[in-house]
Amino acid sequence: MVLMETRSGVSEEEEQMLREVSGLGHDITESLNVEMLRENANLNGESFSGKIGKFGSEYAKWYARYYIVPEKLMTAVDHNDLYVHDLDQYAVGSTNCIFIPFDKLLARGFSTGSGSVRTPQSISTAMALVAIIFQCQQNSQYGGVSGSKLDHDLAPYIAKSFAKHFHKGVLYFDENLPLEEHNITLGSLTLCNSHPRSYSFAVQETKIECLQAAESLIHNLNTMSSRAGGQIPFTSINYGTCTSLEGQMIIDSLLSATMNGLGSGETPVFPIQIFKCKRGVNQSPEDPNYDLFLKAVECSTKRLYPNFANLDAPFNLQYYDPTDPNTEFATMGCRTRVLADRHGRNRLSGKGNLSFNTINLVKLGIKHGIVNGRTVPHEVDFQRDLYHFLDIALNGLLHRYKIQARQPAKASDFMMREGVWEGGELLDSDESVEECLKHGSLSIGFIGLAECMKAMYGKHHAESEEVYATALELISSMRRYCDMKSEEHDLNITLMATPAEGLSGKFTKKDREVFGSIPGVTDREYYTNSFHVPVYYNLPAARKISLEAPFHELCNAGAISYIELDGNVRSNQTAFLKIVQYALSQNISYFSINHPIDRCGSCHYEGIIGDTCPICGTKETDVPMYRLRRVTGYLTGDYQTRFNAAKQAEVRDRVKHR
């Protein structure tokens, strides 16, 4: 089929570029390239809105490729040495992700640009506004949006609701109002003793309201298709350390609402939930929030969320101030970490990651390893090439940063005008955002450490202690490079354990075309995520955790580790708890446990389902069975229809850890 006729006066190069765009359009409209349409598991790329979004995305990539991106970087991408994430956002200078200061926005009110919002006077209104803030901010950037301490941020609105319900109780029970209004608090023993009926009534009404508000928040964040391409906002919430009665009620309600599920009882995909674990707060029976930690474990056995953040890992304690929850480590679904800042903002809310590029370690291993018939690998040449591509990746980030930094504040209207990015509210609309963005991070990622080691030495890092030491030193050297360049450029340049979703198959497919199918290296449809032990390698859960733990400290832009469990873990929460506690003891920074959650399309039973539902007897050939799985830290819909082929293959290959 001829997609575009040759035009007179057009050079051969221009003609080729035009044909590329025309070909992309045809692939999208006719759904011919399903892999392209499924690059993002959070997006239905085959829908009308998904296709429209893909049109814009693919043309923006094409424009960036030919007119914006440095030639060396684009050549490295074309040769499969590097990958530029979110290339479609490159030319306009938008940024990746951010931790939103909900406390600030809720306390003073905010404007969406179409209308202003007052300070909420109840927890139900506050949680509704959290969803709106998430939605507004998502349209100012392209990556994830997160709340780093939602329990702390929302606690004041529990207090407001309690006071409101207490005043109602006084009227109902004909009790006198306390002489001092400021004593109307949830934690007041005096109030509890002097007005027992009003106090009890207010507590119960506040609990009911808080649970309804939490359910509303979770339902909203799973149904607001307001992001480009008809996606729901990519949201994360962190909680678990607020020990006030108000904060504890927030945590408890979020967990209860999550376990209750959505309208038909299905597991909510968003928000990604992260329970922050801290000794002295929620890790021992005598700790004030220990019961909430146990409830988080129960919730995770049922819904795969929450994941677990380790505040006690030494590298997460570097800037920790017990009086300031904004200095507590928190993360996002795919692992972003921006706690440290060489410019002084060693806290989370009000900043985020700006962009990142990923290095294909596997190709380097193939070029210089024993798979090419050598008796010994060429380690010196490997290091030379590694630093060559580190330089190209970094120069690309710096080039992109210049584009991002020169944007006027009005380009990211809500984010800067409302001070979501700290300091943005102080800028004039035409003023550049550089002074704000310098507090964010530029990250170099990597993929396929396991296959790289296999290509270099014939074994991956879980098969040999010697190879493991080499792998650890390799990632250490990449971290040292990032630290050195941070000093040189006075920017936050960090190392990321890349959350490879679509990329895991892209790199592999191209390398296999060049190098053929190499056992243990290119013979599968995907490369192993970052530093992880291959999903198909059989080893105990504790061993996998201990092997991956040391890499977390090296990856200061973020990392996640997880294990796979078989069977219905809902019936063995004790074992689940022990695994989480062991991961924390090994200084894993961010951790989750995968287990199968299948859902019958007929009776809505959730659990483990084979070809036939064990409850109603419906066969999969008659009614779809929805199979929920984790991608790279977050959940999505049925993996068989939303995951690309590479990720589907990875799910099929995952062995269970015992």
XYZ file of C-alpha atoms in Angstrom:
658
model
C 0.000 0.000 0.000
C 1.378 3.416 -0.975
C 0.884 5.706 2.012
C 2.197 8.927 0.468
C 3.189 9.792 -3.080
C 6.557 11.390 -3.798
C 6.254 15.183 -4.132
C 8.322 17.374 -6.393
C 10.825 19.681 -4.714
C 11.210 17.419 -1.665
C 14.627 15.979 -0.849
C 15.087 12.251 -0.431
C 15.747 12.714 3.299
C 12.618 14.824 3.742
C 10.619 12.304 1.754
C 11.808 9.505 4.040
C 10.788 11.476 7.130
C 7.342 12.141 5.683
C 6.882 8.467 4.903
C 7.849 7.581 8.462
C 5.138 9.836 9.860
C 2.572 8.562 7.367
C 3.452 4.963 8.181
C 3.107 5.585 11.901
C -0.315 7.103 11.371
C -1.493 4.087 9.388
C -0.207 1.690 12.068
C -2.140 3.624 14.722
C -5.449 4.062 12.908
C -5.561 0.425 11.829
C -4.149 -0.914 15.134
C -1.454 -2.708 13.132
C 1.296 -2.180 15.703
C -0.258 -3.515 18.901
C 3.075 -3.406 20.734
C 3.304 0.337 20.170
C -0.265 0.805 21.365
C 0.480 -1.223 24.511
C 3.710 0.475 25.528
C 1.897 1.932 28.530
C -0.115 -0.644 30.474
C -2.106 2.186 32.071
C -3.498 3.248 28.691
C -5.963 1.602 26.327
C -4.013 2.453 23.196
C -6.632 0.858 20.970
C -9.395 3.246 22.088
C -10.262 6.449 20.212
C -8.672 8.661 22.865
C -5.697 6.321 23.090
C -5.123 6.532 19.335
C -5.463 10.313 19.320
C -2.952 10.504 22.150
C -0.650 8.140 20.287
C -0.820 10.279 17.156
C 0.411 13.278 19.113
C 2.992 11.237 20.968
C 4.510 9.613 17.890
C 4.683 12.863 15.931
C 6.282 14.607 18.931
C 8.894 11.823 19.055
C 9.532 12.203 15.337
C 9.946 15.964 15.680
C 12.302 15.608 18.641
C 14.350 12.989 16.811
C 14.975 15.074 13.706
C 15.026 18.599 15.091
C 15.789 18.671 18.838
C 17.743 15.753 20.297
C 21.574 15.906 20.051
C 22.881 13.767 17.207
C 25.139 11.616 19.399
C 22.256 10.778 21.703
C 19.925 9.915 18.851
C 22.608 7.770 17.208
C 23.066 5.861 20.473
C 19.305 5.341 20.632
C 19.185 4.113 17.035
C 22.041 1.689 17.759
C 20.188 0.342 20.808
C 22.801 1.559 23.299
C 20.554 4.060 25.083
C 16.905 4.905 25.519
C 15.382 8.349 26.041
C 12.287 7.997 28.196
C 9.220 9.992 27.197
C 10.840 11.328 24.059
C 7.492 12.810 23.054
C 7.818 15.315 25.921
C 11.390 16.354 25.101
C 10.766 19.311 22.769
C 8.211 21.122 24.936
C 10.297 20.878 28.111
C 7.777 19.245 30.427
C 9.005 17.397 33.516
C 8.532 13.884 34.809
C 7.059 13.523 38.312
C 6.512 15.299 41.623
C 5.592 14.940 45.295
C 2.660 17.292 45.903
C 2.553 19.472 49.069
C -1.073 18.696 49.888
C -0.793 20.290 53.313
C 0.049 23.661 51.767
C -2.554 23.575 48.998
C -5.365 22.443 51.278
C -4.510 24.874 54.071
C -4.623 27.993 51.901
C -6.948 26.902 49.097
C -5.983 26.879 45.434
C -7.095 27.796 41.943
C -7.469 25.406 39.040
C -7.312 28.269 36.558
C -11.034 27.965 35.933
C -12.108 28.602 39.499
C -10.811 28.921 43.044
C -11.277 26.500 45.932
C -11.542 27.430 49.612
C -9.871 25.627 52.493
C -11.878 22.453 53.212
C -13.823 22.295 56.469
C -14.213 18.516 56.644
C -12.354 15.331 55.792
C -14.843 14.444 53.049
C -14.194 17.727 51.251
C -10.442 17.474 51.816
C -10.204 14.026 50.231
C -12.332 15.160 47.300
C -9.902 18.032 46.771
C -6.927 15.651 46.922
C -8.336 13.915 43.834
C -8.817 17.265 42.083
C -5.265 18.368 42.921
C -3.907 15.085 41.574
C -5.903 15.612 38.390
C -4.768 19.229 37.907
C -1.115 18.437 38.537
C -1.145 15.426 36.202
C -1.910 17.777 33.332
C 1.185 19.883 34.122
C 3.677 17.033 33.573
C 3.993 13.578 32.034
C 4.985 11.224 34.883
C 3.616 10.209 38.257
C 2.086 12.361 40.985
C 2.484 11.421 44.626
C 1.634 12.435 48.157
C 4.576 11.717 50.453
C 2.687 11.954 53.783
C -1.027 11.917 53.138
C -1.889 10.867 56.705
C -0.121 13.934 58.104
C -1.571 16.195 55.400
C -5.182 15.154 56.020
C -5.170 14.856 59.826
C -6.262 18.512 60.374
C -9.474 17.845 58.440
C -10.365 14.903 60.671
C -10.155 17.416 63.511
C -12.526 19.770 61.695
C -15.022 16.991 61.010
C -14.857 15.822 64.631
C -15.599 19.334 65.903
C -18.513 19.617 63.466
C -20.005 16.298 64.601
C -19.426 17.123 68.262
C -21.463 20.303 67.941
C -24.262 18.227 66.418
C -24.025 15.802 69.321
C -24.376 18.595 71.857
C -27.639 19.606 70.201
C -28.916 16.019 69.959
C -28.142 15.146 73.578
C -28.918 18.587 75.050
C -25.462 18.918 76.593
C -23.782 22.221 77.281
C -20.958 23.326 74.992
C -17.499 23.318 76.592
C -16.421 26.731 77.725
C -13.239 26.530 75.659
C -13.849 25.723 71.991
C -10.191 24.820 71.374
C -10.602 21.788 73.641
C -12.995 20.134 71.192
C -10.452 17.618 69.935
C -10.475 13.912 69.265
C -7.729 13.311 71.819
C -9.295 15.248 74.693
C -9.899 12.961 77.694
C -11.550 15.856 79.475
C -14.079 16.166 76.680
C -14.639 12.412 76.649
C -15.434 12.449 80.387
C -17.478 15.665 80.504
C -19.550 15.045 77.357
C -19.495 11.246 76.901
C -22.519 10.995 74.623
C -21.548 13.879 72.344
C -17.952 12.685 72.221
C -18.895 9.097 71.366
C -21.343 10.311 68.733
C -18.715 12.565 67.143
C -16.119 9.787 67.060
C -18.482 7.390 65.305
C -19.717 9.981 62.818
C -16.146 11.049 62.011
C -15.110 7.425 61.417
C -18.045 6.928 59.061
C -17.298 10.142 57.211
C -13.593 9.341 56.937
C -14.237 5.873 55.507
C -16.706 7.268 52.993
C -14.183 9.961 52.053
C -11.433 7.363 51.584
C -13.715 5.248 49.419
C -14.600 8.331 47.380
C -10.914 9.194 46.905
C -10.035 5.689 45.716
C -13.055 5.504 43.412
C -12.248 8.926 41.944
C -8.623 8.017 41.310
C -9.742 4.897 39.433
C -12.369 6.593 37.290
C -11.092 10.087 36.375
C -9.970 9.483 32.791
C -8.451 12.931 32.528
C -4.869 12.243 31.529
C -3.648 12.305 27.918
C -5.023 9.403 25.906
C -7.901 8.752 28.286
C -5.689 7.527 31.120
C -6.499 7.962 34.774
C -3.856 9.985 36.664
C -0.773 7.978 37.672
C -1.141 8.511 41.422
C 0.730 7.286 44.506
C 0.085 7.908 48.191
C 2.461 7.299 51.113
C 1.230 6.963 54.692
C 1.773 5.084 57.955
C 3.739 7.306 60.354
C 1.230 9.844 61.704
C 0.587 8.761 65.309
C -2.132 11.276 66.166
C -5.628 9.848 66.547
C -6.610 11.843 63.470
C -3.752 10.473 61.381
C -4.432 6.927 62.551
C -8.039 7.277 61.427
C -6.856 8.363 57.972
C -4.543 5.341 57.647
C -7.172 2.931 58.920
C -9.818 4.261 56.537
C -7.554 4.133 53.482
C -6.713 0.497 54.219
C -10.359 -0.421 54.866
C -11.512 1.283 51.680
C -8.836 -0.522 49.684
C -9.831 -3.899 51.106
C -13.484 -3.163 50.370
C -12.569 -2.679 46.715
C -14.340 -0.746 43.989
C -17.989 -0.817 42.988
C -18.128 -4.529 42.220
C -15.483 -5.371 44.790
C -12.588 -5.390 42.323
C -9.063 -4.461 43.386
C -8.291 -0.763 42.826
C -5.352 -0.192 40.486
C -4.775 3.372 41.698
C -3.624 5.050 43.798
C -0.427 3.090 44.233
C -0.244 2.820 48.003
C 2.979 2.742 50.006
C 3.049 2.058 53.741
C 6.012 3.770 55.397
C 7.702 1.466 57.914
C 9.542 3.043 60.860
C 10.916 1.527 64.073
C 9.380 3.159 67.108
C 6.286 4.054 65.078
C 4.817 0.896 63.565
C 7.283 -2.017 63.660
C 6.874 -3.529 67.148
C 3.788 -4.473 69.175
C 4.427 -1.597 71.585
C 4.588 0.964 68.744
C 1.524 3.235 68.375
C 0.841 2.284 64.753
C 1.783 -1.395 64.899
C -1.841 -2.485 64.486
C -2.004 -0.378 61.331
C 1.149 -2.046 59.988
C -0.524 -5.427 60.535
C -3.600 -4.142 58.743
C -1.386 -2.959 55.870
C 0.013 -6.487 55.621
C -3.510 -7.909 55.582
C -4.516 -5.420 52.896
C -1.497 -6.289 50.765
C -2.340 -10.006 50.950
C -5.779 -9.195 49.587
C -5.121 -6.331 47.163
C -1.359 -6.348 46.376
C -1.224 -2.859 47.907
C 0.232 -1.282 49.897
C 3.884 -1.691 48.992
C 6.369 -1.034 51.800
C 8.878 1.821 52.168
C 11.761 1.378 54.608
C 12.422 4.582 56.528
C 15.074 2.870 58.656
C 17.443 1.987 55.810
C 20.590 3.989 56.671
C 20.617 5.893 53.370
C 16.999 6.971 54.008
C 17.888 8.342 57.446
C 20.505 10.770 56.161
C 18.213 13.793 56.292
C 15.545 12.436 58.620
C 14.160 14.867 61.193
C 11.681 13.212 63.618
C 9.826 16.539 63.938
C 9.315 16.951 60.179
C 7.401 14.230 58.290
C 8.465 15.884 55.030
C 11.966 14.486 55.655
C 10.697 10.907 55.820
C 11.585 8.717 52.867
C 8.686 8.224 50.473
C 8.474 7.062 46.891
C 6.228 6.581 43.882
C 4.818 3.509 42.240
C 7.691 3.009 39.845
C 10.360 3.928 42.441
C 11.218 7.669 42.147
C 13.348 8.901 45.065
C 14.314 12.599 45.417
C 14.986 13.042 49.139
C 18.517 14.449 48.808
C 19.185 17.838 47.195
C 22.609 19.447 46.881
C 20.844 22.829 46.872
C 19.465 22.345 50.371
C 15.899 21.115 50.019
C 16.499 17.751 51.654
C 12.815 16.978 51.869
C 10.220 15.569 49.530
C 7.131 17.663 48.874
C 7.501 20.286 46.185
C 9.964 18.623 43.832
C 10.483 15.546 41.692
C 12.420 13.854 38.926
C 12.954 15.879 35.748
C 13.877 13.182 33.207
C 15.975 10.047 32.767
C 17.842 8.082 30.107
C 18.592 4.363 30.299
C 21.713 2.442 29.297
C 21.480 -1.007 27.701
C 23.995 -2.952 29.790
C 23.260 -6.161 27.912
C 24.607 -4.939 24.603
C 27.838 -3.886 26.298
C 28.116 -7.349 27.799
C 27.561 -9.015 24.435
C 30.182 -6.847 22.717
C 32.881 -7.495 25.287
C 31.943 -10.807 26.910
C 32.765 -14.459 26.456
C 29.625 -15.007 24.345
C 31.709 -13.778 21.410
C 34.068 -16.722 21.739
C 36.619 -15.054 23.993
C 38.262 -17.045 26.732
C 38.131 -13.992 29.003
C 35.966 -10.877 28.809
C 37.428 -7.545 27.730
C 36.705 -5.692 30.956
C 38.812 -2.638 30.084
C 36.971 -2.161 26.794
C 33.671 -2.693 28.599
C 34.485 0.086 31.072
C 35.592 2.394 28.273
C 32.326 1.921 26.397
C 30.286 2.181 29.583
C 31.721 5.599 30.408
C 31.313 6.648 26.784
C 27.582 5.983 26.953
C 27.288 7.412 30.450
C 28.653 10.645 28.982
C 26.192 10.562 26.091
C 23.283 9.816 28.443
C 24.277 12.640 30.764
C 24.837 15.159 27.991
C 21.371 14.328 26.723
C 19.899 14.965 30.170
C 21.749 18.267 30.432
C 20.542 19.295 26.978
C 16.986 18.425 27.922
C 17.375 20.227 31.254
C 18.232 23.455 29.432
C 14.972 23.169 27.509
C 13.047 22.457 30.711
C 14.753 25.225 32.692
C 14.094 27.980 30.172
C 10.344 27.357 30.109
C 8.240 30.191 31.565
C 6.231 29.531 34.705
C 2.994 29.894 32.722
C 3.886 26.810 30.645
C 3.195 24.593 33.675
C 0.469 26.828 34.989
C -1.012 24.910 37.942
C 2.297 23.423 39.043
C 4.099 26.752 39.293
C 1.262 29.191 40.014
C 0.033 27.149 42.983
C 3.510 26.291 44.258
C 3.170 22.549 43.718
C 6.808 22.789 42.677
C 8.192 24.672 45.675
C 8.949 28.301 44.870
C 6.886 28.354 41.702
C 4.308 30.655 43.273
C 7.014 33.325 43.609
C 7.698 33.456 39.873
C 6.195 35.868 37.382
C 4.285 34.098 34.638
C 6.989 34.831 32.037
C 9.909 34.056 34.365
C 11.941 30.903 33.722
C 11.550 27.980 36.120
C 15.246 27.148 36.411
C 15.589 28.244 40.054
C 12.826 25.788 40.950
C 13.865 22.887 38.736
C 17.467 22.809 39.971
C 16.106 21.089 43.089
C 14.840 18.169 40.986
C 16.845 15.175 39.796
C 18.308 14.108 36.443
C 18.717 10.351 36.361
C 20.690 7.762 34.438
C 19.071 4.351 34.475
C 20.144 0.860 33.489
C 18.530 -2.384 32.474
C 19.580 -6.014 32.186
C 22.384 -6.377 34.732
C 21.692 -10.119 34.876
C 21.953 -10.661 31.106
C 24.994 -8.394 30.959
C 26.811 -10.596 33.473
C 25.692 -13.729 31.636
C 27.115 -12.375 28.386
C 30.351 -11.278 30.026
C 31.083 -14.239 32.296
C 28.658 -17.035 31.438
C 26.748 -16.631 34.740
C 24.469 -13.960 36.118
C 24.950 -12.385 39.523
C 22.774 -14.894 41.402
C 24.741 -17.867 40.065
C 28.239 -16.924 41.211
C 29.630 -15.001 44.186
C 32.488 -13.764 42.036
C 30.126 -12.494 39.343
C 27.915 -10.952 42.031
C 30.858 -8.946 43.364
C 31.614 -7.789 39.819
C 27.997 -6.783 39.245
C 27.924 -4.817 42.488
C 31.123 -3.015 41.537
C 29.717 -2.217 38.097
C 26.670 -0.466 39.567
C 28.911 1.169 42.191
C 31.029 2.636 39.417
C 27.929 4.042 37.724
C 26.887 5.627 41.008
C 30.365 7.132 41.466
C 30.080 8.601 37.986
C 26.743 10.222 38.859
C 28.133 11.620 42.112
C 31.177 13.034 40.321
C 29.039 14.682 37.651
C 26.734 16.123 40.312
C 29.728 17.973 41.725
C 30.896 19.048 38.303
C 27.550 20.444 37.123
C 26.094 21.407 40.522
C 22.924 19.453 39.760
C 21.238 16.421 41.324
C 22.464 13.699 38.958
C 21.381 10.310 40.231
C 21.361 6.613 39.352
C 18.045 4.871 38.731
C 17.122 1.213 38.665
C 15.025 1.716 35.527
C 11.397 0.587 35.766
C 11.426 -1.071 32.356
C 7.950 -1.693 30.993
C 7.855 -1.241 27.214
C 11.639 -0.894 27.146
C 12.307 -4.398 28.428
C 11.202 -5.821 25.078
C 12.470 -3.053 22.795
C 16.123 -3.496 23.710
C 15.890 -7.284 23.457
C 14.207 -7.372 20.072
C 16.825 -5.139 18.465
C 19.763 -6.939 20.057
C 18.453 -10.317 18.927
C 18.215 -9.050 15.356
C 21.917 -8.138 15.463
C 23.446 -10.826 17.692
C 20.995 -13.680 17.294
C 19.460 -15.738 20.073
C 22.031 -16.152 22.856
C 21.059 -18.565 25.674
C 20.450 -16.710 28.911
C 20.963 -13.357 27.208
C 18.710 -12.633 24.208
C 16.677 -15.854 24.060
C 13.678 -14.411 25.889
C 11.343 -11.577 24.912
C 12.589 -9.234 27.630
C 15.622 -8.160 29.620
C 15.543 -8.417 33.386
C 14.509 -5.287 35.210
C 17.462 -3.194 36.449
C 19.571 -5.181 38.978
C 16.934 -7.821 39.701
C 17.634 -11.518 39.801
C 15.968 -12.972 36.671
C 12.312 -13.787 37.255
C 12.852 -17.303 35.905
C 15.744 -18.143 38.264
C 14.702 -20.415 41.105
C 15.905 -19.402 44.567
C 14.424 -18.853 48.032
C 12.738 -15.557 48.824
C 15.281 -14.671 51.518
C 18.152 -15.254 49.110
C 16.634 -13.016 46.424
C 16.083 -10.265 48.988
C 19.631 -10.461 50.353
C 21.131 -10.417 46.851
C 19.193 -7.361 45.696
C 19.332 -5.342 48.918
C 22.839 -3.786 48.493
C 21.856 -2.293 45.126
C 19.191 -0.097 46.728
C 21.715 2.188 48.385
C 23.558 2.609 45.091
C 20.429 3.567 43.150
C 19.731 6.922 44.760
C 17.157 7.850 42.108
C 15.012 4.927 43.196
C 14.706 1.142 43.172
C 12.191 -1.550 44.043
C 12.528 -5.240 44.852
C 9.778 -7.815 44.976
C 9.290 -11.534 45.279
C 6.671 -13.901 43.892
C 4.481 -16.061 46.103
C 2.299 -18.948 45.016
C -1.086 -19.870 46.364
C -3.622 -17.806 48.237
C -1.497 -15.708 50.613
C -4.650 -14.326 52.210
C -4.715 -17.479 54.295
C -1.094 -17.143 55.451
C -0.595 -13.567 56.560
C 1.976 -14.622 59.159
C 4.392 -15.798 56.466
C 3.699 -12.632 54.453
C 4.525 -10.496 57.501
C 7.794 -12.320 58.108
C 8.903 -11.765 54.521
C 8.190 -8.028 54.731
C 10.052 -7.777 58.040
C 13.023 -9.672 56.623
C 13.199 -7.351 53.615
C 13.196 -4.346 55.950
C 15.936 -5.889 58.081
C 18.107 -6.268 54.969
C 17.767 -2.528 54.192
C 15.635 -2.994 51.113
C 14.431 0.562 50.508
C 11.192 -0.184 48.665
C 9.559 -3.602 48.630
C 6.469 -5.450 47.518
C 5.219 -9.004 47.267
C 3.569 -10.330 44.123
C 0.900 -12.975 44.265
C -1.813 -13.908 41.786
C -5.179 -12.185 42.005
C -7.664 -13.530 39.488
C -11.271 -12.375 39.221
C -14.191 -14.287 37.798
C -16.100 -12.286 35.211
C -19.311 -14.035 36.208
C -19.572 -14.188 40.025
C -16.721 -11.722 40.782
C -14.886 -14.167 43.029
C -11.279 -13.073 43.620
C -8.469 -15.494 44.346
C -6.643 -18.083 42.290
C -8.572 -19.269 39.264
C -7.475 -21.846 36.736
C -9.568 -22.505 33.654
C -12.722 -22.755 35.766
C -13.994 -20.588 38.641
C -13.940 -22.666 41.850
C -17.060 -20.892 43.139
C -19.552 -20.710 40.270
C -18.000 -23.220 37.869
C -17.840 -20.759 34.968
C -15.211 -21.660 32.379
C -12.760 -19.107 30.987
C -13.824 -20.099 27.488
C -17.313 -18.754 28.291
C -16.576 -15.721 30.497
C -13.302 -13.767 30.796
C -11.196 -14.302 33.895
C -9.383 -11.070 34.757
C -5.846 -11.644 35.966
C -4.313 -8.768 37.921
C -0.514 -8.599 38.091
C 2.128 -6.061 39.048
C 4.117 -4.476 36.209
C 7.120 -2.582 37.593
C 5.837 -1.429 40.966
C 2.254 -0.664 40.010
C -0.822 -2.635 39.021
C -2.848 -2.435 35.857
C -5.909 -4.107 34.402
C -5.887 -7.672 33.122
C -2.277 -8.299 32.126
C -3.331 -10.419 29.143
C -4.958 -7.421 27.449
C -2.943 -4.465 28.810
C 0.667 -5.732 28.994
C 2.856 -5.734 25.907
C 4.182 -9.083 24.665
C 7.501 -8.761 26.508
C 5.845 -8.128 29.867
C 3.318 -10.909 29.272
C 6.237 -13.251 28.648
C 7.941 -12.078 31.824
C 4.793 -12.776 33.874
C 4.588 -16.289 32.418
C 8.234 -16.914 33.313
C 8.024 -15.744 36.919
C 8.933 -18.530 39.325
C 7.623 -18.602 42.875
C 9.947 -17.880 45.773
C 9.609 -19.908 48.952
